[in-house]
XYZ file of C-alpha atoms in Angstrom:
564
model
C 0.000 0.000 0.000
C 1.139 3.586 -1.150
C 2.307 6.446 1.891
C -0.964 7.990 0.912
C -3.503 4.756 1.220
C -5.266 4.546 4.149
C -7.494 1.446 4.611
C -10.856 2.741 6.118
C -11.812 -1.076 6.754
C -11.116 -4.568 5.530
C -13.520 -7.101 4.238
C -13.981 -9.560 7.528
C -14.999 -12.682 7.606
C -16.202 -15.127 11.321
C -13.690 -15.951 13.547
C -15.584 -17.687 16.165
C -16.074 -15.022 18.581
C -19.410 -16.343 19.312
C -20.769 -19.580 18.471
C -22.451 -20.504 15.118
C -21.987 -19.366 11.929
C -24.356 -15.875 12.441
C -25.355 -13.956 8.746
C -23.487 -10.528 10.055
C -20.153 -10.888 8.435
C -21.744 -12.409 4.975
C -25.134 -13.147 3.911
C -24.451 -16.695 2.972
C -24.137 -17.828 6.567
C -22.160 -20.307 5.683
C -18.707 -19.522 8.112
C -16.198 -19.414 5.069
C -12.720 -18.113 5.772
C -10.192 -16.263 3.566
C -8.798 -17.653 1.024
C -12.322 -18.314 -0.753
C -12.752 -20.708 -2.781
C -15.696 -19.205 -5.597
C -17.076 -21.537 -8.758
C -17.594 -19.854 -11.867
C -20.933 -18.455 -11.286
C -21.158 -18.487 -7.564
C -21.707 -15.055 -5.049
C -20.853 -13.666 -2.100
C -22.979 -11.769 -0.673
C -21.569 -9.021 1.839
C -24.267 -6.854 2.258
C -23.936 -7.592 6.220
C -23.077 -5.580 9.179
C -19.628 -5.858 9.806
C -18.739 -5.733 5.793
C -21.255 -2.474 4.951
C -19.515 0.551 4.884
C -21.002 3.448 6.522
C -20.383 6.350 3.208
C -22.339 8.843 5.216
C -21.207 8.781 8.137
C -17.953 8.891 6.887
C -18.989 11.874 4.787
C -19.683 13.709 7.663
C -17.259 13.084 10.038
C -14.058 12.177 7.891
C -11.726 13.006 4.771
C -11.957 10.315 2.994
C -13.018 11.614 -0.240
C -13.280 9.128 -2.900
C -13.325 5.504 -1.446
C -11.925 2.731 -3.680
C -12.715 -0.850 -3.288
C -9.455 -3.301 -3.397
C -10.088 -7.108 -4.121
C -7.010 -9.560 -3.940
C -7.842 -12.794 -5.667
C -7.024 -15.302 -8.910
C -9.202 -15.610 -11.691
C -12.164 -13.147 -12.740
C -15.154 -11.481 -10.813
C -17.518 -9.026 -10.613
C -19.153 -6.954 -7.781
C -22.577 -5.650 -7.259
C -22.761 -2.288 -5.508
C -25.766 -1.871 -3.549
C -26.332 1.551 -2.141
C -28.938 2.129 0.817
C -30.236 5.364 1.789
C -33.888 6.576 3.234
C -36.338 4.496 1.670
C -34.033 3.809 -1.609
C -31.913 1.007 -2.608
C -29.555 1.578 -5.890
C -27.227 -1.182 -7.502
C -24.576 -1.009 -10.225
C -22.215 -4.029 -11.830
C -18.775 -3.980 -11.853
C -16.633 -6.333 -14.121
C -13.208 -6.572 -12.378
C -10.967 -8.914 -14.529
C -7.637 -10.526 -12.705
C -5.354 -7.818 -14.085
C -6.948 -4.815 -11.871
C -7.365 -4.754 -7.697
C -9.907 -1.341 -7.578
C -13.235 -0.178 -8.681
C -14.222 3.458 -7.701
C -16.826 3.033 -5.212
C -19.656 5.874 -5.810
C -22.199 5.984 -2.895
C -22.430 9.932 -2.410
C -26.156 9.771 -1.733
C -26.570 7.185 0.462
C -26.451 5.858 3.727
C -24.510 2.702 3.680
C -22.795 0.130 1.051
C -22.440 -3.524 0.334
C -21.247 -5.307 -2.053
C -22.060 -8.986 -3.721
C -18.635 -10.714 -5.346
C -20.031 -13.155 -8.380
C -17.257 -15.368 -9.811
C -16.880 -15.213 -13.682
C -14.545 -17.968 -13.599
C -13.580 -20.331 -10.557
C -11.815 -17.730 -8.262
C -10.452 -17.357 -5.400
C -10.805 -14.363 -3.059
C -7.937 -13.908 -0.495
C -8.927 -10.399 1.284
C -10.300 -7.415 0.363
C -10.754 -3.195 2.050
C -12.052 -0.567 1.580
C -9.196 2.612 1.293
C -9.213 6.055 0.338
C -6.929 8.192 -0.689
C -6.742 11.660 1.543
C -4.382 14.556 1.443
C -3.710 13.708 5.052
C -3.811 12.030 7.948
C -3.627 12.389 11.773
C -1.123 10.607 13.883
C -3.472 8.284 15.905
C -2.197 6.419 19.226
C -5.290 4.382 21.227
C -4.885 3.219 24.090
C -6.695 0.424 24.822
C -7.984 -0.197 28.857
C -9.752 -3.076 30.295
C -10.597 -3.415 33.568
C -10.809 -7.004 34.987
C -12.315 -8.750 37.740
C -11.174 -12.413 38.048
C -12.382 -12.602 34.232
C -8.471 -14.378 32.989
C -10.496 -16.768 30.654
C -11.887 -13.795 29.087
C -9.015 -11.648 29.199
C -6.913 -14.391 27.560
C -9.159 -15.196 24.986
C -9.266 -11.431 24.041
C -5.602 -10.500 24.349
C -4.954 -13.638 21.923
C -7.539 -12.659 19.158
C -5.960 -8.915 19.096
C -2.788 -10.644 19.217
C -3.102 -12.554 16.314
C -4.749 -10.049 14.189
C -1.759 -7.722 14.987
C 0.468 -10.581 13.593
C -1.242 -10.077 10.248
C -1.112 -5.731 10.456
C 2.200 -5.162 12.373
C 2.099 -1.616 11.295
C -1.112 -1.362 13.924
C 1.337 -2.015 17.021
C 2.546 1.414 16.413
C -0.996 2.816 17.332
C -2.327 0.349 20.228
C -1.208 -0.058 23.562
C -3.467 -2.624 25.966
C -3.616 -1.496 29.315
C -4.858 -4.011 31.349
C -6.222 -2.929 34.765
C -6.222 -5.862 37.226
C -8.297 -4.910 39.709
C -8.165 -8.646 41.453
C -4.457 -8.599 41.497
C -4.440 -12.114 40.398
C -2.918 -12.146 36.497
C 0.725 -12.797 36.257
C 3.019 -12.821 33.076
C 0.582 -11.007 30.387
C 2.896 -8.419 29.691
C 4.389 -8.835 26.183
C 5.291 -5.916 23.607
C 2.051 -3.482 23.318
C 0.382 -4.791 26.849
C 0.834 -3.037 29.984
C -0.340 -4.983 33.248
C -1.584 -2.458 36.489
C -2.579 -3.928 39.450
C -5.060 -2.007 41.082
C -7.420 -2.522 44.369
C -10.559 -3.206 44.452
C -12.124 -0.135 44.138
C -14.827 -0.747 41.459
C -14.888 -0.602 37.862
C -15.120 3.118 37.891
C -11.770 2.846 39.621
C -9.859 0.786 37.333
C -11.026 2.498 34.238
C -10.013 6.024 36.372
C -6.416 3.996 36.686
C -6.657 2.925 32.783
C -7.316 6.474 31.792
C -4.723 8.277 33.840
C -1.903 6.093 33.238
C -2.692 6.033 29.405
C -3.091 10.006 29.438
C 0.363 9.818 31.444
C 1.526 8.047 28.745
C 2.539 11.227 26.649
C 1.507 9.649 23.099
C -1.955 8.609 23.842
C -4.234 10.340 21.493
C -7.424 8.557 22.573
C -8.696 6.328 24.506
C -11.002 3.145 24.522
C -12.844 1.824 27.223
C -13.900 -1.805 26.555
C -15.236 -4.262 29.617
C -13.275 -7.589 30.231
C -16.163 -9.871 29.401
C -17.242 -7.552 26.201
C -16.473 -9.764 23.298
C -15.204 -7.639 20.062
C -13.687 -8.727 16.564
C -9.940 -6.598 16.569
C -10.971 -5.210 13.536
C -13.126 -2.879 14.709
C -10.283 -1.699 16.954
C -8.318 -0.962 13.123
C -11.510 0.678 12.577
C -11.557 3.066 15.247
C -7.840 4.324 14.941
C -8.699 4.833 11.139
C -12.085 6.485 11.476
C -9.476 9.198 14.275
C -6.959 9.268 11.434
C -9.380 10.593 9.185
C -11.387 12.954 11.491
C -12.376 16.204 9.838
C -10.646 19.341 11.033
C -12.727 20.682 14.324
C -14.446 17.331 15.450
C -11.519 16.271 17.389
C -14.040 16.266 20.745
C -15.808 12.870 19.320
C -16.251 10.614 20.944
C -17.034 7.027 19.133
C -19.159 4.344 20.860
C -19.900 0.514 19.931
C -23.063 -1.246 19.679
C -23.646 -3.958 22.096
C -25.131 -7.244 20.780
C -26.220 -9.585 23.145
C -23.874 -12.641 23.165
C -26.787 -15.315 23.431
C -28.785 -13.655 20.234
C -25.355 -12.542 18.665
C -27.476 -11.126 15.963
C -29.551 -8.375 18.381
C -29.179 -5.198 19.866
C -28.826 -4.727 23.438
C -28.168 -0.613 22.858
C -26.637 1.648 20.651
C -26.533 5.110 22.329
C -28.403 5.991 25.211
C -30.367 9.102 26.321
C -31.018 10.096 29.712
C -34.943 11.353 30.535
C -36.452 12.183 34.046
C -34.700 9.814 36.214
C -33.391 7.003 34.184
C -31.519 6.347 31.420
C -33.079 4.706 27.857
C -31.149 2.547 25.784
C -31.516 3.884 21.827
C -32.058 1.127 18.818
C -32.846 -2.001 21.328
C -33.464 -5.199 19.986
C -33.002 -4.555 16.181
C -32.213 -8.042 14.338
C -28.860 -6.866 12.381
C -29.096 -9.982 10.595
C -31.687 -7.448 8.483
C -30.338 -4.791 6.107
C -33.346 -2.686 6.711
C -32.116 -3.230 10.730
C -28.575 -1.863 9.881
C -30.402 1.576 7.894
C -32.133 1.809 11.425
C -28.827 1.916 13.414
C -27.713 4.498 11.186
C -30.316 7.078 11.626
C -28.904 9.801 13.425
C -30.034 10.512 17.250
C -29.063 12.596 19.729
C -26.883 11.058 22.274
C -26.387 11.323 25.665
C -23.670 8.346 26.910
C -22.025 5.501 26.246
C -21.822 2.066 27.695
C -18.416 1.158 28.745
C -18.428 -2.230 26.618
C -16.870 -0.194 24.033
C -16.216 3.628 24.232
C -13.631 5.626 22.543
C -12.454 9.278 23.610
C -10.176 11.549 22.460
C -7.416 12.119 25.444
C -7.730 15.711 25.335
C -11.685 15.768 26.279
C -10.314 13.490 29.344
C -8.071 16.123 30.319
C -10.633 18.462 30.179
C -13.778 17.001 31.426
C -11.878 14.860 34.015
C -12.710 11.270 34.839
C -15.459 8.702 36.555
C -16.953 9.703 39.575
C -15.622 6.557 42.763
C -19.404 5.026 41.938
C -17.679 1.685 42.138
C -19.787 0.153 39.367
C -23.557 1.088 37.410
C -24.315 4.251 35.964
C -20.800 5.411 36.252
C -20.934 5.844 32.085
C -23.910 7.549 32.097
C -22.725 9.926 34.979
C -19.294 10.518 32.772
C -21.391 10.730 29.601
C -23.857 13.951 30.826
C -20.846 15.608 31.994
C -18.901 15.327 28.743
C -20.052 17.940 26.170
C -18.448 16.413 23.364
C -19.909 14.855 20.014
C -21.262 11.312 20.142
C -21.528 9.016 17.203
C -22.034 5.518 16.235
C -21.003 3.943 13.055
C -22.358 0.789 11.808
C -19.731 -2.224 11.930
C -18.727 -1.289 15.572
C -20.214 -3.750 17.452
C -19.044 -6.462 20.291
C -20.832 -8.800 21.687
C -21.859 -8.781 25.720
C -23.877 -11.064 28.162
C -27.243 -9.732 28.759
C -27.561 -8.018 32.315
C -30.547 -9.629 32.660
C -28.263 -13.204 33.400
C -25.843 -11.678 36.392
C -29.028 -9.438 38.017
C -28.618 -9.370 41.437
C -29.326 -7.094 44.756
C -25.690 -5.600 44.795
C -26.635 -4.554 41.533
C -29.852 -3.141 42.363
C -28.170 -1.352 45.254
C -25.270 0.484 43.038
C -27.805 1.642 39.771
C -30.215 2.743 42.442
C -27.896 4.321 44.470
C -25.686 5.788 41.769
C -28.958 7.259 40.348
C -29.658 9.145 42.834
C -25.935 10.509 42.735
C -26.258 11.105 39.007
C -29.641 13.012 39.765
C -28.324 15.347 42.348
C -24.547 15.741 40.846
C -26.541 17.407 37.915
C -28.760 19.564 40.279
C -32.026 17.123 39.186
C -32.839 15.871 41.990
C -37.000 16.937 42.756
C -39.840 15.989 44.045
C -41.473 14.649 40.436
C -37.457 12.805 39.807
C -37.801 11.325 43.485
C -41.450 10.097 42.863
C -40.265 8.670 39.513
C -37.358 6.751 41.249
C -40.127 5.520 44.151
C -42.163 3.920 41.599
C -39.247 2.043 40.860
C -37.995 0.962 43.757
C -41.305 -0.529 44.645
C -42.126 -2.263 41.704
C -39.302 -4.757 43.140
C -41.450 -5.590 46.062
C -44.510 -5.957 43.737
C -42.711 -8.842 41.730
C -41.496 -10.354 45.049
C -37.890 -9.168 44.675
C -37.457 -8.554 48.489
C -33.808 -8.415 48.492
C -33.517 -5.480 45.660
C -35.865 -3.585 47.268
C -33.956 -4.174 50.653
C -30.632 -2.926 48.846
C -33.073 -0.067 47.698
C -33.404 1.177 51.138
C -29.667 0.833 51.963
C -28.913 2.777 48.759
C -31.108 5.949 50.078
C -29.525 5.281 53.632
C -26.029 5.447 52.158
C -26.444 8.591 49.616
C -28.327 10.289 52.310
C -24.850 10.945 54.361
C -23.341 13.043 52.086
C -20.838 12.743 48.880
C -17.504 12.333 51.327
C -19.101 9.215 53.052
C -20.402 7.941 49.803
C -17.827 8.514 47.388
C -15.144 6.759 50.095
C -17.195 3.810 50.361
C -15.443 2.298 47.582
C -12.327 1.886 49.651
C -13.851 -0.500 51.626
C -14.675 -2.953 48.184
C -18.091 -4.527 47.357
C -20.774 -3.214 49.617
C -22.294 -6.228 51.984
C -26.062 -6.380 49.872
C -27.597 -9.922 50.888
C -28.609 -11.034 48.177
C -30.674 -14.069 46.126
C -30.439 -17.677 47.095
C -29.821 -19.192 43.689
C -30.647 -23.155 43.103
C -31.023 -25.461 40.596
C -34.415 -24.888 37.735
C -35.609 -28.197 38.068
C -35.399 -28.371 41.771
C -37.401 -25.238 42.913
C -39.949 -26.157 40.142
C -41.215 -28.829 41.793
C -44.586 -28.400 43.460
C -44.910 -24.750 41.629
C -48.741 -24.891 41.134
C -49.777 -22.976 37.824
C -50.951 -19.971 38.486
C -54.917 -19.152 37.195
C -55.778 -16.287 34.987
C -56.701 -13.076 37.123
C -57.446 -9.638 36.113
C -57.842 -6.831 37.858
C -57.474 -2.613 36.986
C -54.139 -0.610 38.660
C -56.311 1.222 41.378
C -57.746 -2.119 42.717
C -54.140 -3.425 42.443
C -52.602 -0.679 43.836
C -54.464 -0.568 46.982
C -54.794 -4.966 47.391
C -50.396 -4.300 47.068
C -51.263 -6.049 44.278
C -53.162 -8.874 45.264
C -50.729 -9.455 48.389
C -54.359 -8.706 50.668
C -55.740 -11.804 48.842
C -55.841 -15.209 48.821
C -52.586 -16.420 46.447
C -54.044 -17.736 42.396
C -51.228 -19.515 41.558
C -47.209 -19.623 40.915
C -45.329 -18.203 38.281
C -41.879 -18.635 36.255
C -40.392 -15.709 35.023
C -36.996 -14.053 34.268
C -35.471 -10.579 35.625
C -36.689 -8.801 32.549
C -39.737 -9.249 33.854
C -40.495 -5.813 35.409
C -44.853 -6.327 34.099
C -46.310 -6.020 37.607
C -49.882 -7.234 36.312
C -47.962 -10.606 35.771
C -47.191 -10.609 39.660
C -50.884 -10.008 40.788
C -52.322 -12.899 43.741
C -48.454 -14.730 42.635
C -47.617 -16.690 45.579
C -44.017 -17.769 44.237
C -42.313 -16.596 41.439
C -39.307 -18.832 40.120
C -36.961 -16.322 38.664
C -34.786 -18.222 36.094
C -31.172 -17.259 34.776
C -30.135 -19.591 32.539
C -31.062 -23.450 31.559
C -29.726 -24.414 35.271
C -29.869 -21.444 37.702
C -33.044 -19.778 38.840
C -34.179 -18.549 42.457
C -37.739 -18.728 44.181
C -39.076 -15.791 45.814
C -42.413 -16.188 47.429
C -44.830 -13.813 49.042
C -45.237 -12.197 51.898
C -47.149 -9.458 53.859
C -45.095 -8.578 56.359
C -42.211 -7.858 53.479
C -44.216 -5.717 51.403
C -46.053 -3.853 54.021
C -42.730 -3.191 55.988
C -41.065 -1.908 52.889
C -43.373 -0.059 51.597
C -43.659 1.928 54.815
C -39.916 2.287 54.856
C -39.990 3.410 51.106
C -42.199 5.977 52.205
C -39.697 7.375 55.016
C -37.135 7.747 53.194
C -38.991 9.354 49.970
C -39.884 12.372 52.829
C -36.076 12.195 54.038
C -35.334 12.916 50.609
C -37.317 15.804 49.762
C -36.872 17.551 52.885
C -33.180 17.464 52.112
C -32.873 17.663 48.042
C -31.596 21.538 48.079
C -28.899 20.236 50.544
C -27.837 17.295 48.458
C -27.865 18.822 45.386
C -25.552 21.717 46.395
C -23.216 19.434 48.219
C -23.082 16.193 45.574
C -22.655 18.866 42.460
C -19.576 20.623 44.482
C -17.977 17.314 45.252
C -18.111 16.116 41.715
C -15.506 18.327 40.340
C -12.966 17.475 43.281
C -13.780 13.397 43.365
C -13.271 13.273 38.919
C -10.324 15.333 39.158
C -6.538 13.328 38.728
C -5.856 14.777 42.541
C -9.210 13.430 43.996
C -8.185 9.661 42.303
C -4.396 10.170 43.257
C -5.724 10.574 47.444
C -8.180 7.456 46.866
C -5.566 6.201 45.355
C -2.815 7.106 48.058
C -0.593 8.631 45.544
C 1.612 11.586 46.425
């Protein structure tokens, strides 16, 4: 490649990041590698999300110009160029015989392109990119942070497929450093050329990505910097695709920041979130459950919306905006991102093709968890001066819709998360020196087990009022059991349950079963604290937005930290 080619992405093709072959590299499904074998007269079809190239997009934010296609293969083929833009879908043919490598690539109007390869004669396809050729481009170093928790399984299996794919591009070393954050203190002999291991304590994942940030801003060639969770499962090259789409940037959008889908690992073909906005009191995850196995799916995840955070399972920012907007709050873990997202100004986009793959948070739900996003909320809300009466009642209704589906234990760490933010941003912000908080939690068991003797539950209706004021149907006689899962948030699916057998996966599940005393005891103390609240929301609002400037600043990490 010529000083003044720059590959904006190569052709990719499944490398068994997730199991089975999944149509979002190719079309055909069929879980072909390079070199590909093609019969005179056979396609492939590449009109797929990790293979479409996002021409808008890159219009907008980069200097790419004109954007050339490059094939390397034997014998003869042609290529179909499909362009896709609101509500319009334009094709042209391409003969490329074996003596040339580019074809133009034309998609000015339109949103994204794809491309179908037909074999004239029996070919074979070794790789393929897309390039362009710019005037110039910007010196890109990312540095790469993960924070992990006793995850080595994952961390190996990550560090090995970025390894190998840096094998194949050496010329990438030169613009990614890993900096692993070991927050368990457990991983020995990882380091090796472009990783960097930093043990860390246990002070959350807010903490370790703090660490990962400072050291890599420390760093002196760091130009940006990617956040990516240690069990977030991602194809390196959309990390190639991130330090070209920073290369490119247009003059005076150096403040964007780029974010990554998140696909959920057991439907690898489904979106968990892309973007999220924050309304009222709670955050709202933007283009959920779109089936990218779908072109028409992939023209939805382009449509521009405004954005308000990130999710840490992939999030790229430009070092500067670090230095200037500071970094995570000490929130230990949950709603850390968004927190760090409202306070940065800066441009957000999403480009189609940067995506990774992430367990649903529906499978490790638990009452710690509760406890930090409830808690954290609240510290969001009042860090931002939000916190009123209408966000408090909004976050109520919340917290008891827990006790409505028999979650006793959330709504438990509910009422330790109000106890806890109530004393003040120096109490709470410190807490995370002492590691995990002590939440008890959920008995789990095995599915089959606590089925047994579940009695099926009958068919009762009943309007909210009547529900509201039974405590939904606790103040009856019990209808019938019920199995569920944590997504389950329907409270009409709870009414007269006696026991509802929340499941996690094909083993794991835990019972919860009525009761009363629970409900009516919680509800009470829900109500105590709601008044506690809004007696004292002026107070906490002054003090929590003070503190946040001092506890995201490098000297408020350095004293948690016990640095000089």
């Amino acid at each position: 490649m010529s000083r003044n080619e720059v590959v904006i992405q190569h052709i990719v093709m499944p490398s068994g990041i997730v199991e089975g072959d999944i149509p979002l590299y190719n079309r055909n499904s069929d879980g072909r590698h390079f070199p590909i074998d093609l019969r005179k007269g056979e396609t492939l079809d590449l009109r797929s999300h990790f293979n479409l190239l996002p021409i808008r997009k890159l219009r907008e934010n980069t200097e790419t110009g004109t954007i050339f296609l490059r094939l390397h293969f034997k014998g003869s083929v042609s290529v179909l160029v499909t362009t896709y833009g609101p509500g319009t879908e334009t094709s042209e043919d391409a003969i490329i015989p074996s003596d040339r490598e580019c074809c133009i690539i034309d998609g000015s109007e339109g949103d994204l392109l794809g491309i179908v390869i037909t074999a004239m004669t029996d070919s074979v396809l070794e790789s393929g990119e897309f390039l362009c050729r710019p005037q110039s481009r910007k010196d890109v170093h990312l540095a790469h942070v993960i924070c992990t928790y006793h995850r080595e399984k994952d961390l190996q299996d990550k560090l090995g497929r970025i390894g190998s794919f840096l094998d194949k591009d050496p010329d990438m070393k030169e613009h990614l450093e890993i900096f692993i954050i070991d927050n368990g203190r457990t991983i020995k002999d990882i380091e090796r050329g472009n990783v960097r291991l930093i043990g860390s304590p246990n002070y959350g994942g807010s903490a370790g990505f703090a660490r990962g940030m400072m050291e890599a801003c420390r760093d002196g060639k760091t130009t940006h910097v990617l956040l990516n969770d240690d069990d977030a499962r991602l194809d390196p090259e959309i990390l190639f695709r991130t330090i070209s789409f920073y290369s490119l940037l247009k003059d005076g959008l150096s403040d964007t920041m780029l974010g990554g889908t998140m696909l959920l690992l057991d439907r690898p073909y489904e979106t968990h979130e892309s973007g999220a906005v924050f309304k009222g009191s709670k955050p709202h995850s933007l283009k959920r459950h779109l089936d990218l196995s779908d072109i028409s799916s992939n023209e939805e995840l382009e449509r521009e919306e405004s954005i308000d955070y990130f999710g840490w399972w992939y999030l790229a920012i430009p070092a500067e905006t670090i230095k200037k907007n500071g970094y995570p709050l000490p929130m230990f873990y949950k709603m850390d991102d968004v927190e760090y997202g409202l306070r940065s100004p800066s441009r957000k986009v999403t480009i189609c093709g940067i995506s990774v793959w992430h367990p649903s948070f529906s499978s490790s739900y638990s009452a710690s968890g509760t406890y930090y996003a409830h808690r954290n909320d609240l510290v969001l809300l009042a860090c931002n001066h939000m916190l009123d009466r209408r966000n408090i009642d909004e976050f109520m209704e919340r917290a008891l819709l827990d006790t409505a589906c028999l979650r006793y234990p959330s709504t438990s760490a509910t009422m330790k998360a109000i106890e806890d933010f109530l004393k003040g941003p120096d109490t709470l912000f410190r807490m995370c020196l002492d590691g995990p908080a002590g939440i008890e939690g959920y008995e789990y068991g095995d599915v089959g087990e606590l089925s047994v003797g579940l009695r099926p539950g009958k068919e009762t209706r009943a309007g909210f009022g009547f529900r509201k004021y039974t405590l939904n149907g606790l103040l009856l006689p019990s209808s019938g059991d019920m199995i569920t899962d944590f997504d389950n948030m329907q409270t009409k699916d709870f009414y007269r349950v006696g026991k509802a057998l929340y499941v996690v996966d094909e083993k794991k599940g835990t019972l919860c079963k009525r009761s009363l005393t629970k409900a009516i005891f919680q509800t009470i103390g829900l109500y105590i604290l709601r008044r506690k609240l809004i007696r004292n929301m002026e107070r906490l609002n002054e003090e929590y937005g003070r503190a946040s400037a001092r506890y995201s600043s490098e000297e408020g990490w350095k004293e948690l930290f016990g640095e000089e």
